[in-house]
Short mmCIF file of C-alpha atoms in Angstrom, two decimals:
data_model
loop_
_atom_site.label_atom_id
_atom_site.label_comp_id
_atom_site.label_asym_id
_atom_site.label_seq_id
_atom_site.Cartn_x
_atom_site.Cartn_y
_atom_site.Cartn_z
CA MET A 1 45.32 203.13 -15.43
CA SER A 2 43.50 201.39 -18.27
CA ALA A 3 41.69 198.13 -17.61
CA ALA A 4 44.07 196.39 -20.00
CA GLY A 5 47.02 197.65 -18.00
CA ARG A 6 45.53 197.05 -14.60
CA TYR A 7 44.66 193.43 -15.32
CA SER A 8 47.55 192.75 -17.68
CA ARG A 9 49.16 190.01 -15.59
CA GLN A 10 46.01 187.89 -15.39
CA ILE A 11 45.05 188.65 -19.02
CA LEU A 12 48.38 187.10 -19.95
CA HIS A 13 47.07 183.98 -18.23
CA TRP A 14 43.41 183.81 -19.27
CA GLY A 15 43.05 186.28 -22.15
CA GLU A 16 40.88 189.31 -22.97
CA GLU A 17 37.67 187.37 -23.55
CA ARG A 18 37.67 185.86 -20.08
CA GLN A 19 38.53 189.22 -18.55
CA GLN A 20 35.44 190.64 -20.23
CA GLN A 21 33.37 187.72 -18.91
CA LEU A 22 34.65 188.49 -15.43
CA GLU A 23 33.85 192.19 -15.71
CA ALA A 24 30.29 191.32 -16.78
CA ALA A 25 29.77 188.83 -13.93
CA THR A 26 27.84 189.23 -10.68
CA VAL A 27 28.56 187.12 -7.59
CA LEU A 28 26.74 187.04 -4.28
CA ILE A 29 28.99 186.36 -1.29
CA ALA A 30 27.13 184.99 1.71
CA GLY A 31 29.19 185.65 4.81
CA VAL A 32 32.10 188.11 4.87
CA GLY A 33 34.20 186.38 7.52
CA GLY A 34 37.16 184.03 7.25
CA LEU A 35 36.33 182.79 3.76
CA GLY A 36 34.22 185.67 2.49
CA ALA A 37 36.65 188.47 3.30
CA THR A 38 39.35 186.90 1.14
CA VAL A 39 36.95 185.68 -1.56
CA SER A 40 35.48 189.19 -1.95
CA GLN A 41 38.94 190.75 -1.98
CA LEU A 42 40.35 188.46 -4.68
CA LEU A 43 37.27 188.86 -6.88
CA THR A 44 37.54 192.62 -6.48
CA ARG A 45 41.23 192.66 -7.34
CA ALA A 46 40.51 190.56 -10.44
CA GLY A 47 37.88 193.07 -11.64
CA ILE A 48 34.59 191.29 -11.06
CA GLY A 49 31.67 193.35 -12.34
CA LYS A 50 29.41 193.36 -9.30
CA LEU A 51 29.37 191.87 -5.81
CA TYR A 52 26.53 191.45 -3.36
CA LEU A 53 27.75 190.99 0.21
CA ILE A 54 25.57 189.50 2.95
CA ASP A 55 26.50 189.59 6.62
CA ASP A 56 25.06 191.03 9.82
CA GLY A 57 28.15 190.83 12.03
CA LEU A 58 30.41 193.34 13.71
CA VAL A 59 34.19 193.17 13.58
CA ASN A 60 35.55 191.50 16.72
CA TRP A 61 39.06 190.76 17.98
CA PRO A 62 38.95 187.00 17.26
CA ASP A 63 38.18 187.83 13.59
CA LEU A 64 41.50 189.53 12.97
CA ASN A 65 43.60 186.35 12.68
CA ARG A 66 41.98 185.47 9.34
CA GLN A 67 39.40 188.02 8.14
CA THR A 68 41.71 189.88 5.81
CA LEU A 69 39.57 192.98 5.21
CA TYR A 70 39.49 194.15 8.85
CA SER A 71 41.95 195.75 11.25
CA GLU A 72 42.14 196.89 14.89
CA THR A 73 40.55 200.26 14.16
CA ASP A 74 37.43 198.46 12.84
CA ILE A 75 36.54 196.66 16.09
CA GLY A 76 32.82 197.07 16.81
CA GLN A 77 32.02 198.33 13.31
CA PRO A 78 29.63 196.54 10.92
CA LYS A 79 31.65 194.19 8.73
CA LEU A 80 29.77 195.11 5.58
CA ALA A 81 30.48 198.84 5.83
CA ILE A 82 34.18 198.21 6.41
CA ALA A 83 34.32 195.58 3.68
CA LYS A 84 32.80 197.89 1.10
CA GLN A 85 35.16 200.71 2.05
CA ARG A 86 38.25 198.48 1.75
CA LEU A 87 37.09 196.79 -1.43
CA GLN A 88 36.36 200.11 -3.12
CA GLN A 89 39.84 201.31 -2.12
CA ILE A 90 41.23 198.21 -3.84
CA ASN A 91 39.13 198.59 -6.99
CA SER A 92 36.65 201.43 -7.45
CA ASN A 93 35.35 199.94 -10.71
CA VAL A 94 33.56 197.09 -8.93
CA LYS A 95 29.89 197.66 -8.03
CA ILE A 96 29.26 196.55 -4.46
CA GLU A 97 25.78 196.13 -3.01
CA LEU A 98 25.30 195.43 0.69
CA LEU A 99 22.62 193.17 2.17
CA PRO A 100 23.00 193.63 5.94
CA LYS A 101 20.94 190.70 7.14
CA ARG A 102 21.17 187.21 8.55
CA ILE A 103 20.17 184.53 6.08
CA ALA A 104 16.82 183.02 7.00
CA HIS A 105 14.48 180.59 5.26
CA SER A 106 12.68 183.49 3.58
CA PHE A 107 15.89 184.68 1.89
CA ARG A 108 15.75 185.21 -1.88
CA PRO A 109 18.80 186.48 -3.78
CA PRO A 110 18.60 189.49 -6.10
CA ALA A 111 17.30 188.66 -9.57
CA ASP A 112 20.63 189.31 -11.31
CA VAL A 113 22.51 186.70 -9.25
CA SER A 114 23.22 183.22 -10.61
CA ILE A 115 26.56 182.49 -8.92
CA ILE A 116 26.69 182.34 -5.14
CA ALA A 117 29.66 181.84 -2.84
CA ASP A 118 28.70 180.04 0.38
CA CYS A 119 31.19 181.48 2.87
CA LEU A 120 28.85 180.93 5.82
CA ASP A 121 29.85 179.38 9.14
CA ASN A 122 26.87 177.17 9.97
CA TYR A 123 24.78 174.51 8.25
CA LEU A 124 21.35 176.00 8.96
CA SER A 125 22.16 179.28 7.18
CA ARG A 126 23.73 177.34 4.30
CA PHE A 127 20.56 175.31 3.84
CA ASP A 128 18.41 178.47 4.00
CA LEU A 129 20.64 180.16 1.43
CA GLU A 130 20.43 177.20 -0.92
CA ALA A 131 16.65 176.86 -0.54
CA GLY A 132 16.07 180.36 -1.90
CA LEU A 133 18.19 180.03 -5.04
CA ALA A 134 16.64 180.00 -8.51
CA ALA A 135 16.88 176.87 -10.65
CA GLY A 136 20.13 176.75 -12.57
CA SER A 137 22.06 178.88 -10.07
CA PHE A 138 25.55 177.75 -9.15
CA LEU A 139 26.40 177.46 -5.46
CA ILE A 140 30.10 177.31 -4.62
CA HIS A 141 30.27 175.94 -1.08
CA GLY A 142 33.28 176.31 1.17
CA GLY A 143 33.87 175.01 4.68
CA ILE A 144 36.85 175.00 7.04
CA GLU A 145 37.46 173.48 10.46
CA GLY A 146 40.91 173.32 11.98
CA ASP A 147 43.25 172.25 9.23
CA GLN A 148 40.63 170.45 7.12
CA GLY A 149 38.25 172.00 4.61
CA GLN A 150 36.27 171.45 1.43
CA VAL A 151 34.97 173.20 -1.67
CA LEU A 152 32.05 171.95 -3.76
CA THR A 153 29.99 173.33 -6.64
CA LEU A 154 26.31 172.48 -7.01
CA GLN A 155 23.78 173.57 -9.60
CA LYS A 156 20.32 174.14 -8.19
CA GLY A 157 17.81 171.72 -9.64
CA THR A 158 20.25 169.27 -11.20
CA SER A 159 22.73 168.50 -8.41
CA GLN A 160 21.96 166.86 -5.10
CA SER A 161 21.20 169.64 -2.65
CA LEU A 162 23.66 170.69 0.03
CA ALA A 163 20.95 169.91 2.55
CA ASP A 164 20.70 166.34 1.23
CA ILE A 165 24.45 165.83 1.14
CA PHE A 166 24.93 167.15 4.68
CA ALA A 167 21.72 165.62 6.04
CA GLY A 168 22.00 164.72 9.69
CA THR A 169 25.24 166.65 10.11
CA ARG A 170 25.32 168.49 13.40
CA GLN A 171 26.82 171.94 13.88
CA PRO A 172 29.76 171.60 16.30
CA GLN A 173 29.23 173.01 19.77
CA GLY A 174 31.03 176.27 20.55
CA LYS A 175 33.52 178.15 18.44
CA ILE A 176 35.04 176.39 15.45
CA PRO A 177 38.85 176.38 15.28
CA VAL A 178 40.12 178.23 12.20
CA THR A 179 43.58 179.54 11.31
CA GLY A 180 44.46 182.37 8.96
CA ALA A 181 46.35 180.04 6.66
CA GLY A 182 43.49 177.53 6.52
CA ALA A 183 40.81 180.11 5.76
CA THR A 184 42.95 181.86 3.16
CA ILE A 185 43.91 178.65 1.35
CA LEU A 186 40.29 177.44 1.20
CA ALA A 187 39.17 180.90 0.07
CA GLY A 188 41.77 180.73 -2.71
CA PHE A 189 40.35 177.41 -3.91
CA MET A 190 36.86 178.92 -3.80
CA VAL A 191 37.90 181.90 -5.91
CA ASN A 192 39.59 179.62 -8.42
CA GLU A 193 36.34 177.67 -8.73
CA LEU A 194 34.33 180.91 -8.97
CA PHE A 195 36.52 181.94 -11.92
CA ASN A 196 36.01 178.52 -13.51
CA THR A 197 32.26 178.83 -13.05
CA ILE A 198 32.12 182.37 -14.47
CA PHE A 199 34.08 181.08 -17.48
CA GLY A 200 31.53 178.28 -17.91
CA GLN A 201 33.83 175.47 -16.82
CA PRO A 202 33.28 174.59 -13.14
CA GLN A 203 35.75 171.90 -12.10
CA LEU A 204 34.11 170.91 -8.83
CA LEU A 205 30.54 170.41 -10.03
CA ASN A 206 29.13 167.57 -7.92
CA ARG A 207 32.64 166.85 -6.65
CA PHE A 208 34.15 167.86 -3.31
CA LEU A 209 37.72 169.05 -3.26
CA ILE A 210 38.80 168.01 0.24
CA VAL A 211 41.86 169.79 1.57
CA GLY A 212 43.99 168.48 4.44
CA LEU A 213 46.56 171.00 5.57
CA SER A 214 48.34 169.01 8.29
CA ASP A 215 49.58 166.35 5.86
CA LEU A 216 49.03 168.47 2.72
CA HIS A 217 46.65 166.21 0.86
CA LEU A 218 44.00 167.01 -1.74
CA THR A 219 41.33 164.46 -2.57
CA PHE A 220 38.05 164.40 -4.48
CA LEU A 221 34.71 162.95 -3.42
CA GLU A 222 31.95 162.64 -6.02
CA VAL A 223 28.42 163.44 -4.87
CA MET B 1 34.33 143.59 -2.90
CA ILE B 2 33.23 146.66 -0.96
CA LYS B 3 35.41 149.76 -1.14
CA ILE B 4 35.50 152.06 1.89
CA GLN B 5 37.06 155.49 1.32
CA PHE B 6 38.35 157.71 4.13
CA TYR B 7 38.42 161.50 4.01
CA SER B 8 39.73 164.35 6.12
CA LEU B 9 40.15 163.52 9.82
CA ILE B 10 39.14 159.86 9.35
CA ARG B 11 41.91 159.52 6.79
CA LEU B 12 44.40 161.11 9.18
CA LEU B 13 43.30 158.82 12.00
CA LEU B 14 43.55 155.65 9.95
CA LYS B 15 46.59 156.77 7.95
CA ARG B 16 45.15 155.34 4.76
CA GLU B 17 42.91 156.50 1.91
CA GLN B 18 40.74 153.43 1.49
CA PHE B 19 40.24 149.79 2.36
CA GLU B 20 38.52 146.95 0.57
CA LEU B 21 36.54 144.18 2.23
CA PRO B 22 35.02 141.09 0.63
CA THR B 23 31.27 141.09 0.35
CA SER B 24 29.37 139.37 3.16
CA ASP B 25 25.81 138.12 2.71
CA ASN B 26 22.95 140.13 4.20
CA GLU B 27 25.20 142.76 5.75
CA ASN B 28 24.21 146.34 6.46
CA VAL B 29 26.51 149.37 6.62
CA GLY B 30 26.62 149.37 10.42
CA GLN B 31 27.78 145.76 10.44
CA LEU B 32 30.27 146.47 7.67
CA LEU B 33 31.84 149.27 9.71
CA GLN B 34 32.18 146.95 12.71
CA ARG B 35 33.88 144.39 10.49
CA LEU B 36 36.13 147.09 9.06
CA GLN B 37 37.29 148.14 12.52
CA GLN B 38 38.21 144.55 13.35
CA GLN B 39 40.15 144.22 10.09
CA ILE B 40 42.22 147.37 10.30
CA ALA B 41 42.80 147.16 14.07
CA THR B 42 42.58 150.91 14.57
CA PRO B 43 39.62 152.07 16.64
CA PHE B 44 37.64 154.66 14.70
CA LEU B 45 33.96 153.90 15.33
CA HIS B 46 34.01 156.18 18.38
CA LYS B 47 34.35 159.02 15.84
CA LEU B 48 31.21 157.90 14.01
CA LEU B 49 28.89 156.32 16.58
CA ASP B 50 27.82 157.02 20.14
CA GLU B 51 27.64 154.48 22.99
CA LYS B 52 24.27 153.25 21.70
CA GLY B 53 25.65 152.73 18.21
CA GLU B 54 23.82 155.71 16.75
CA PRO B 55 25.59 158.12 14.35
CA ILE B 56 27.26 161.05 16.12
CA LEU B 57 26.32 163.30 13.19
CA GLY B 58 29.74 164.80 12.68
CA THR B 59 30.65 162.51 9.79
CA ILE B 60 28.77 161.94 6.55
CA ILE B 61 28.46 158.28 5.59
CA MET B 62 27.70 157.90 1.88
CA ILE B 63 26.94 154.80 -0.15
CA ASN B 64 27.44 155.30 -3.87
CA ARG B 65 27.19 159.11 -3.43
CA ARG B 66 24.03 158.98 -1.31
CA ASN B 67 23.98 160.02 2.34
CA ILE B 68 22.70 157.04 4.38
CA HIS B 69 20.39 159.51 6.12
CA HIS B 70 18.21 159.24 2.98
CA LEU B 71 18.51 155.46 2.80
CA GLU B 72 18.02 153.14 5.77
CA LYS B 73 20.76 154.80 7.84
CA LEU B 74 23.06 152.23 9.48
CA GLU B 75 20.70 149.45 8.44
CA THR B 76 21.16 150.19 4.75
CA PRO B 77 22.00 146.88 2.99
CA ILE B 78 25.41 146.60 1.36
CA HIS B 79 25.91 144.98 -2.02
CA ASP B 80 28.94 143.81 -3.95
CA GLY B 81 30.65 146.74 -5.68
CA ASP B 82 29.30 149.40 -3.32
CA VAL B 83 31.56 152.36 -2.50
CA ILE B 84 31.29 153.73 1.04
CA ALA B 85 32.67 157.18 1.88
CA LEU B 86 33.32 158.43 5.43
CA PHE B 87 33.71 162.22 5.40
CA PRO B 88 33.68 164.63 8.36
CA PRO B 89 33.18 168.03 6.66
CA GLY B 90 34.48 171.34 7.96
CA ALA B 91 31.59 173.39 9.34
CA GLY B 92 33.15 176.84 9.67
CA GLY B 93 33.59 179.66 7.23
#
């Protein structure tokens, strides 16, 4: 199948030029769990040029309600290995590089990365991820808890930092409640913003999109 | 006037998006929130502050886009026209 045929339905929407921009783009996805599994899958289906995936976890039973790349036969396996296998089955044209590690303060992204998807599940790792980014990089942050979540785009060096915005915020004790619908909806908003950013028109730069799923509200908060 | 905006679970709890209060002389954000609770008659400060009146750290309090953690925390002075945002973010991923 030709690229034009494969991506014909989305090219009808955004055109050939943007498809070429997408196929030339590289995105780093930090965390391949509830948000990251769906974000990586949708970017792969759309024909992103290259993905870096970071995670150090193993597939576990409680992951299966929302982590859309994994299944029962993957229990106990490294998430990254399974993710790459599934993503390459979906689209073998996408280059996928694995970084099997936990994000620490010493983390520095590969030199060809300027767009980063924060799909992490804790504030400390988010702050460590952000600290290592090069000036001008775009960080698309996503967070989900119960039926509430948010997406925000920041540009390193010009925006307030995530660490400043979330200063003093404590990580909740214990496991965080997350549903499959909540994680998938927030991941969809993240991918939409990743497309906007790749096309040079981020819509959530310095502006939270706050999503409430119980009463179905969307609001913005400028930062 | 001071505008206080509610987001996420605070919005659900209070069943409103925002509230406006007239400016009061020499008031800080902690005092403003106490006055807000009296005005709207729905207890919500237990979601923001502990028994000693210190922030619980689950909700971001912003004044004009700045987290009060970088200002004078709950003692940050409030001025006419300020916009206060109360936002408990989702931590998971």
